[in-house]
Short mmCIF file of C-alpha atoms and ligand atoms in Angstrom, two decimals:
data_model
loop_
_atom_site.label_atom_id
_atom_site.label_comp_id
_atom_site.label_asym_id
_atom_site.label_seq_id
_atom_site.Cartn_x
_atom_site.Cartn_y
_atom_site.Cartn_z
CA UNK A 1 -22.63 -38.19 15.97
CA UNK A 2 -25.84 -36.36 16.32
CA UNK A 3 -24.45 -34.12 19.16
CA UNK A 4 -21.36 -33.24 17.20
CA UNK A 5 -23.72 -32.32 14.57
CA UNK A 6 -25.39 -30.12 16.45
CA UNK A 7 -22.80 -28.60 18.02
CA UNK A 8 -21.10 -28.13 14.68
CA UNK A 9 -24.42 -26.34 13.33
CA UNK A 10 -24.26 -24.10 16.57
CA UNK A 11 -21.18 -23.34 15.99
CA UNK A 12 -21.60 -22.25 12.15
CA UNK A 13 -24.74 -20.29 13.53
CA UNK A 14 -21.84 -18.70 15.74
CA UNK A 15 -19.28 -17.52 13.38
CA UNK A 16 -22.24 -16.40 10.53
CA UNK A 17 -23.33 -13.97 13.49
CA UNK A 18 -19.30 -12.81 14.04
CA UNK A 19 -19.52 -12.15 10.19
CA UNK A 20 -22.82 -10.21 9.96
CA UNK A 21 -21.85 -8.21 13.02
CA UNK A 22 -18.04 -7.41 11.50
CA UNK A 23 -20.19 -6.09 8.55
CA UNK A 24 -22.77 -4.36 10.43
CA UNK A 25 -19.77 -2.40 12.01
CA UNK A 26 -17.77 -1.96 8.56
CA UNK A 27 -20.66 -0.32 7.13
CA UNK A 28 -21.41 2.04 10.06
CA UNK A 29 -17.33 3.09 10.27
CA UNK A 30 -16.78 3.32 6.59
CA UNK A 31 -19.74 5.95 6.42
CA UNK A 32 -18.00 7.36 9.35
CA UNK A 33 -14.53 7.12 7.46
CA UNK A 34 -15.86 9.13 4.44
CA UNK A 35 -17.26 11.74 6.50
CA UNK A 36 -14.31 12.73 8.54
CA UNK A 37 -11.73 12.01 5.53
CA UNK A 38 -10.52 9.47 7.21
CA UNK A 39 -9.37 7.51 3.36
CA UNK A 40 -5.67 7.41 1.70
CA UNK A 41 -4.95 6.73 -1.11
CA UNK A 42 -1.36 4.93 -2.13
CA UNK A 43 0.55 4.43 -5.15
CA UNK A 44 2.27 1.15 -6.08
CA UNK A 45 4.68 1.57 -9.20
CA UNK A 46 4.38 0.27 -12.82
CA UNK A 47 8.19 -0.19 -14.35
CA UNK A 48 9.18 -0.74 -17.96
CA UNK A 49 10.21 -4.28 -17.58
CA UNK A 50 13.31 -3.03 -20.05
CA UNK A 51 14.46 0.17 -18.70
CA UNK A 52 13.07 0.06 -15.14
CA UNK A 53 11.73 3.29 -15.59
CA UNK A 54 8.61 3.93 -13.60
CA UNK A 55 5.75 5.04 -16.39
CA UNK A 56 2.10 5.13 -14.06
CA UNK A 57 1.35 4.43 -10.78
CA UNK A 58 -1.71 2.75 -9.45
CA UNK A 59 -4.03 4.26 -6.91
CA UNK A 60 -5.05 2.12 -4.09
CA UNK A 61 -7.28 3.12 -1.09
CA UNK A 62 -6.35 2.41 2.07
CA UNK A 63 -8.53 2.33 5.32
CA UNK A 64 -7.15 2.03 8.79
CA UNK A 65 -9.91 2.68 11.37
CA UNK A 66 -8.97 3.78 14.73
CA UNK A 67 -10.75 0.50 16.52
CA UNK A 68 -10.59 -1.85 13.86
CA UNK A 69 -7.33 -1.33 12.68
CA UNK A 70 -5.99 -1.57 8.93
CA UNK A 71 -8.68 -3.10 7.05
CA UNK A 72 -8.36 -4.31 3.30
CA UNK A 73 -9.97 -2.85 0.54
CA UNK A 74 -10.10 -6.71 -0.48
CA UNK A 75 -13.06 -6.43 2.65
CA UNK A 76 -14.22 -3.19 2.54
CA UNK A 77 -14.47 -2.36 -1.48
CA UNK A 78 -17.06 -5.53 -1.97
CA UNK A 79 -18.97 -4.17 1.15
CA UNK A 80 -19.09 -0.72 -0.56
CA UNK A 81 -20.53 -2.30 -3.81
CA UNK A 82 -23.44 -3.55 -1.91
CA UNK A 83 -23.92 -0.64 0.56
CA UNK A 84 -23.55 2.02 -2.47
CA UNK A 85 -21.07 3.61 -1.02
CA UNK A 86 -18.37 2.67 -4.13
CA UNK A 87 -20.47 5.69 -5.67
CA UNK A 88 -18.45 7.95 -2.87
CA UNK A 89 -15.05 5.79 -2.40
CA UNK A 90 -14.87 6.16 -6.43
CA UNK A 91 -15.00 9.82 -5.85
CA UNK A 92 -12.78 10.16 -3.43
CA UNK A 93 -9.72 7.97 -5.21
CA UNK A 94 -10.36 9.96 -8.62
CA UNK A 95 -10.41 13.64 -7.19
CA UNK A 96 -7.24 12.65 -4.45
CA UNK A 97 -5.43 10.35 -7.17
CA UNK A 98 -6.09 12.68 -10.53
CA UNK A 99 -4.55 15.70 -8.38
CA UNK A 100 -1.47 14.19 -7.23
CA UNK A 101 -0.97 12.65 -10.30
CA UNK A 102 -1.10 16.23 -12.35
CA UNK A 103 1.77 17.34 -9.73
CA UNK A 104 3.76 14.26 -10.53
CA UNK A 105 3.84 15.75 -13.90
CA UNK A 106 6.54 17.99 -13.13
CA UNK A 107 8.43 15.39 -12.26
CA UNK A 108 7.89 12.96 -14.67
CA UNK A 109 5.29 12.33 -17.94
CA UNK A 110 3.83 9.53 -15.55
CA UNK A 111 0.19 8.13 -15.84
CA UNK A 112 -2.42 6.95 -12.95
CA UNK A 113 -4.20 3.89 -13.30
CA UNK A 114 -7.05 3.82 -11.08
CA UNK A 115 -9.50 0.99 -10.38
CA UNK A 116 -13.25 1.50 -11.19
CA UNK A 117 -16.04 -1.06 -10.26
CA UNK A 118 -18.56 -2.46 -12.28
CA UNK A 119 -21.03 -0.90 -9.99
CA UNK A 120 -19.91 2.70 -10.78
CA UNK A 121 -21.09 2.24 -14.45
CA UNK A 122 -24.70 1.56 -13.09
CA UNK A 123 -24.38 5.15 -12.93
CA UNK A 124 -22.37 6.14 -16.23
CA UNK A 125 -23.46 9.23 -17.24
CA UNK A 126 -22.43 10.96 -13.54
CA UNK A 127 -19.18 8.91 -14.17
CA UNK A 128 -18.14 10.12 -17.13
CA UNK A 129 -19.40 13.55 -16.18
CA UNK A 130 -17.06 13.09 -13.24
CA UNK A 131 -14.42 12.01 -14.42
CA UNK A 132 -14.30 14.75 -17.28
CA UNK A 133 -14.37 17.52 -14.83
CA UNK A 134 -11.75 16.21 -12.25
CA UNK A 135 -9.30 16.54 -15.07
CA UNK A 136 -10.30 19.61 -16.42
CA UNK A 137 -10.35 20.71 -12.54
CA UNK A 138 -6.51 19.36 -11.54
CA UNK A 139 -5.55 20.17 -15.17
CA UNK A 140 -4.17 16.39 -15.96
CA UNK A 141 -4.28 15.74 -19.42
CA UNK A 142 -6.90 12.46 -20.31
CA UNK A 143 -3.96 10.65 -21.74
CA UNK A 144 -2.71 10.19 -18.46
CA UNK A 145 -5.55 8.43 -16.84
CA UNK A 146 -5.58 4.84 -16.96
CA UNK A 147 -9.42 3.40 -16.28
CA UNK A 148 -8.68 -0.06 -14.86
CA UNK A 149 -11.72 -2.21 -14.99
CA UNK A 150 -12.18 -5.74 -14.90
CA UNK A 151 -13.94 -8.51 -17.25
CA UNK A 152 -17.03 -8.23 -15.23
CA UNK A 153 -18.00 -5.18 -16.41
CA UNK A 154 -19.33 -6.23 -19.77
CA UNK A 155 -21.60 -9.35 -18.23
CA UNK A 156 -24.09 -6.56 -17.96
CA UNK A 157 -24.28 -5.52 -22.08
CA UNK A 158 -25.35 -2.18 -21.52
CA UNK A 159 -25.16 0.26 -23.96
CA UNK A 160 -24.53 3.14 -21.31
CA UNK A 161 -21.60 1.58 -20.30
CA UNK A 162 -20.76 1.19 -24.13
CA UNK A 163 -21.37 4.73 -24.87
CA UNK A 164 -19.11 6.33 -21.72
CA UNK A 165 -16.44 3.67 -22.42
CA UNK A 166 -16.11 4.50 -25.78
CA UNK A 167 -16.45 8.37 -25.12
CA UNK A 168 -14.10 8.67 -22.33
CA UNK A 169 -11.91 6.73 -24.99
CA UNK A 170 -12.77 9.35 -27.94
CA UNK A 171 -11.45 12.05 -25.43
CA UNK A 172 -7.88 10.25 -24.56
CA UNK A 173 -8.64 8.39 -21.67
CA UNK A 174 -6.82 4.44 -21.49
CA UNK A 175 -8.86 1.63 -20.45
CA UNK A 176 -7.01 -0.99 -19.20
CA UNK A 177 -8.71 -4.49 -18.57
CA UNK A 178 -7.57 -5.49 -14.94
CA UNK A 179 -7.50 -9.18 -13.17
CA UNK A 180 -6.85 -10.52 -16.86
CA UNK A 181 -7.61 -14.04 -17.08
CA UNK A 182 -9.88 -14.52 -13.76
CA UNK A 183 -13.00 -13.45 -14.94
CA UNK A 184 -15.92 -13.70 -17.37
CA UNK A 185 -14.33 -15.34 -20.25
CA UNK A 186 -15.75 -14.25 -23.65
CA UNK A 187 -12.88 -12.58 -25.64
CA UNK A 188 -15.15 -10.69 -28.29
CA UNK A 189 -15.69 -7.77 -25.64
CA UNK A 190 -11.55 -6.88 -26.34
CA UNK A 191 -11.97 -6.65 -30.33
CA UNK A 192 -15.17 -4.03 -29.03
CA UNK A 193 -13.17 -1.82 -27.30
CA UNK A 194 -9.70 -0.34 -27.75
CA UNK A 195 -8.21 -0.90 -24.74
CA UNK A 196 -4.62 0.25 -24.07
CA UNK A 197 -3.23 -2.67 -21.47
CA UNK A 198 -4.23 -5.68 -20.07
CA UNK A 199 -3.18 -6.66 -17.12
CA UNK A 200 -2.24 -10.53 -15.99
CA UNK A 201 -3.74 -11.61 -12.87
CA UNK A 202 -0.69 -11.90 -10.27
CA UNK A 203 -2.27 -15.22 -9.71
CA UNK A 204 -0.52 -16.69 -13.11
CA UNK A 205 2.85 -14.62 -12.50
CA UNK A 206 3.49 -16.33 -9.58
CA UNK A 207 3.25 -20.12 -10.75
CA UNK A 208 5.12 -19.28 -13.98
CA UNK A 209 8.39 -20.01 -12.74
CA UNK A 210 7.80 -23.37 -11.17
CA UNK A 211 4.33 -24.33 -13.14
CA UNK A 212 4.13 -25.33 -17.19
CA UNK A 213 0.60 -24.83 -17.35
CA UNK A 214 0.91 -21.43 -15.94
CA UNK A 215 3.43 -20.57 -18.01
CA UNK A 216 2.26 -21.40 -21.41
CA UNK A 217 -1.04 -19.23 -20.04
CA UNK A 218 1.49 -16.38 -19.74
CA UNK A 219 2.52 -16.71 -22.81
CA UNK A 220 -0.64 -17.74 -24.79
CA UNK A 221 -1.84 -14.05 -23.18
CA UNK A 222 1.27 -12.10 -24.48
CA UNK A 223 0.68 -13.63 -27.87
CA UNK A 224 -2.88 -12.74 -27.77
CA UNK A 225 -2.51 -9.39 -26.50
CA UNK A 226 0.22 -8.48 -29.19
CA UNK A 227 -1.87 -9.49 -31.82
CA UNK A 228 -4.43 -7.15 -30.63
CA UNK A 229 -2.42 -4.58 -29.94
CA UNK A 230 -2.73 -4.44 -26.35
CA UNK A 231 0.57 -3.47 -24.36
CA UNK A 232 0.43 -5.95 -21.11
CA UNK A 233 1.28 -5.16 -17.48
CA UNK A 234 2.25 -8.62 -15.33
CA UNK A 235 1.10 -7.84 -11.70
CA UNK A 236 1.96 -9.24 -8.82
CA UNK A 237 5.62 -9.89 -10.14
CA UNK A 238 8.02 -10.18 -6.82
CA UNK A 239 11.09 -12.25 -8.09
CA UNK A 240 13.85 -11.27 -10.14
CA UNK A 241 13.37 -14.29 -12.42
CA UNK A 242 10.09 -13.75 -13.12
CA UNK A 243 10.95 -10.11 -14.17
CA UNK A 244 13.76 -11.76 -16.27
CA UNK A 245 11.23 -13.97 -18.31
CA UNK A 246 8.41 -11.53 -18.96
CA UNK A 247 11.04 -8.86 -20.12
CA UNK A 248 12.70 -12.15 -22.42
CA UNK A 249 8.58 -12.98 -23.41
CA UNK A 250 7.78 -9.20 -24.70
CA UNK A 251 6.43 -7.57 -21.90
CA UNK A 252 6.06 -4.27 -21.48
CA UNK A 253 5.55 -3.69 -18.10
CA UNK A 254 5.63 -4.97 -14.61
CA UNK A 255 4.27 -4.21 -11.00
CA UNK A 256 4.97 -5.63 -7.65
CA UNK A 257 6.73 -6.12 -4.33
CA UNK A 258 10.08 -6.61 -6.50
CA UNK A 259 10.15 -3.02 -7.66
CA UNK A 260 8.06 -1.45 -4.57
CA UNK A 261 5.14 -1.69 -2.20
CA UNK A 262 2.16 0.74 -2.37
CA UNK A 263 3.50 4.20 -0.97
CA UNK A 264 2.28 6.77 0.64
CA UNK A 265 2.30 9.80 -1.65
CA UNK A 266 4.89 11.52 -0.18
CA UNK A 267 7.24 8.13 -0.38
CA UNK A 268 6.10 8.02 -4.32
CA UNK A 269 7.26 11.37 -4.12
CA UNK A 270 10.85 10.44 -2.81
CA UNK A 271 11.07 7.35 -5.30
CA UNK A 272 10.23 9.44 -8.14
CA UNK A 273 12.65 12.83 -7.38
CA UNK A 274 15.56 10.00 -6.88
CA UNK A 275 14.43 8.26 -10.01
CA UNK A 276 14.37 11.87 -11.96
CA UNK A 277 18.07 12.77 -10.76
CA UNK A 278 19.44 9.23 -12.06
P1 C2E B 301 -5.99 -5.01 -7.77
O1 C2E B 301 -6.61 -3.91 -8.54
O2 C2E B 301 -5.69 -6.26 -8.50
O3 C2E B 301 -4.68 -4.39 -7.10
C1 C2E B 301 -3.46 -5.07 -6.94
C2 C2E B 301 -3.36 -5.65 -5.55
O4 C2E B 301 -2.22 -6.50 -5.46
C3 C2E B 301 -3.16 -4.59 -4.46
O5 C2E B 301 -3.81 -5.08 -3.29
C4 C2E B 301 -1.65 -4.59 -4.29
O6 C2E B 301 -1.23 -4.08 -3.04
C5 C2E B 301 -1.37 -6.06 -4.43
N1 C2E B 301 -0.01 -6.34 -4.87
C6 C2E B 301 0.81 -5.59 -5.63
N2 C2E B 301 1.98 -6.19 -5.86
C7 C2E B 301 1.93 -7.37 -5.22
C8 C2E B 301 2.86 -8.47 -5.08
O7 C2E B 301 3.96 -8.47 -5.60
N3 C2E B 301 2.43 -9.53 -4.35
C9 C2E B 301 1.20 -9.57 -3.75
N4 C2E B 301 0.89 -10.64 -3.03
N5 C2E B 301 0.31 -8.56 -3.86
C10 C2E B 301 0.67 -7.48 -4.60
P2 C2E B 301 -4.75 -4.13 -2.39
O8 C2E B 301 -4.20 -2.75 -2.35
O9 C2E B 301 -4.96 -4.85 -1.11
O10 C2E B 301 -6.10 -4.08 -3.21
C11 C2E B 301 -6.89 -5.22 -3.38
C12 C2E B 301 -7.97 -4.98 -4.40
O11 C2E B 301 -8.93 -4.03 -3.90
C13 C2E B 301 -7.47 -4.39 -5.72
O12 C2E B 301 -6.92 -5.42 -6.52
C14 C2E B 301 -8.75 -3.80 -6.27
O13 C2E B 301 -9.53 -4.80 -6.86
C15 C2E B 301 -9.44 -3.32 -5.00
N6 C2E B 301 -9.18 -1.87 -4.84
C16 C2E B 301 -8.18 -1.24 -4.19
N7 C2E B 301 -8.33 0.10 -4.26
C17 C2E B 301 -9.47 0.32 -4.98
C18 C2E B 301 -10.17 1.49 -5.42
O14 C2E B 301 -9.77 2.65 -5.20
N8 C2E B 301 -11.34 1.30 -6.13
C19 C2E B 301 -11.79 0.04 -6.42
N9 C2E B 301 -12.93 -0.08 -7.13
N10 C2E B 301 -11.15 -1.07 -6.04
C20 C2E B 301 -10.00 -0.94 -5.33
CA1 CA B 302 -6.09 -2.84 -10.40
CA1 CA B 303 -5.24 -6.56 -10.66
CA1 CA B 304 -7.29 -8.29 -8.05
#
């Protein structure tokens, strides 16, 4: 028993190294990555659950390095919060992301929502400075930027974070709280802030068709939201039934693998022109 221990304690040692060294690389390539513009960024519809109409689309980065291979932001965004290199990635997904969304205009009256970590606020007076001057710069009205955060952001009670939050509000910009029901769990922050949309975490969409407890949650959410005013988005929605009971519950909208994948821009493109001639 004491050898298995021991090799079982060798063997943790083993794969804690495989880790660290993974991350050692990640960190070295992703600096590398930034440098040589080696980021995308895709676009995963939002439908009106009713109408099917696309309304926003949701910026997402994507990484493939050419020795690692795809790598998900799911990896490399939480490596980027500790590194300080979110600061950058942020950037780079608000300039790319505000200016294709400002030519999707032409095509349709369509919003971006684009995901902003809790660690970009540390710095929230360059963030709102930035994010004021990449619309004026692309020309993209504030309306038709969606700031999705999650709950986390308000564990730190900060009254930058306050202040920017409720400016970039004053000004037009949405808020949208993301991840809805995963998080930090004190409601009070949502009668703070006007925020346009909450989003449900996919993670409750999923059991609602076969799971009672998830689906009173569901609905316990849309209640609450309506009663604040909040429009809701369901995420992660990829059967037709599911669809069919949100739209029957009151909500709004809906995203996921059901209506479409993240695409590239120029596929969002395509989806959008076809939608447009309908
Ligand atoms: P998120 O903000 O919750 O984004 C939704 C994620 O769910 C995306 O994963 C999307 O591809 C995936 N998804 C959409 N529909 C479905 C579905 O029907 N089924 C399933 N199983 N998944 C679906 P992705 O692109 O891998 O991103 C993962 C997370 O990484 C995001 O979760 C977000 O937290 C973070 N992230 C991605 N891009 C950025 C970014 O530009 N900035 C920041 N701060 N975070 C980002
Ligand atoms: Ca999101
Ligand atoms: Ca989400
Ligand atoms: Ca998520």
């Amino acid at each position: 028993a004491k050898e298995t221990g021991r090799n079982g304690y060798s063997f943790y040692d083993a794969n804690m190294n495989q880790d660290l060294q993974r991350k050692l690389a990640l960190n070295v390539r992703l600096h590398q990555a930034i440098t040589n513009d080696e980021l995308d960024v895709h676009y995963q519809p939002i439908v009106d659950l009713k109408t099917g109409q696309i309304v926003a689309a949701e910026a997402l980065m994507r990484w493939t390095d050419r020795e690692l291979g795809f790598i998900s932001p799911a990896e490399f965004i939480p490596l980027a919060e500790k590194n300080g290199l979110i600061h950058r990635l942020g950037d780079i997904v608000l300039q790319q992301a505000c200016r294709q969304a400002a030519q999707w205009q032409a095509l349709a009256p369509l919003a971006i929502a684009i995901n902003f970590s809790s660690v970009q606020f540390r710095q929230c007076e360059q963030l709102q400075q930035r994010v004021l001057q990449v619309l004026a710069e692309v020309g993209l009205p504030p309306d038709r930027l969606e700031m999705e955060v999650t709950e986390s952001i308000f564990i730190e009670q900060d009254t930058c974070l306050i202040n920017t939050l409720n400016h970039l509000k004053s000004v037009g910009v949405q808020l949208s709280i993301d991840d809805f029901g995963t998080g930090y769990s004190a409601l009070s922050y949502l009668q703070r802030f006007s925020f346009s949309k909450l989003k449900i975490d996919r993670s409750f969409i999923q059991g609602m068709t076969n799971n009672v407890a998830d689906r009173s949650l569901v609905n316990a959410m849309l209640a609450m939201a309506k009663s604040l005013d909040l429009k809701v988005v369901a995420e992660g929605i990829e059967e037709q039934p599911q669809a069919d009971y949100l739209n029957l519950l009151g909500c709004e909208y809906g995203q996921g693998y059901l209506f479409s994948r993240p695409l590239s821009a120029a596929e969002f493109t395509q989806l959008l022109q076809s939608q447009t001639l309908q």
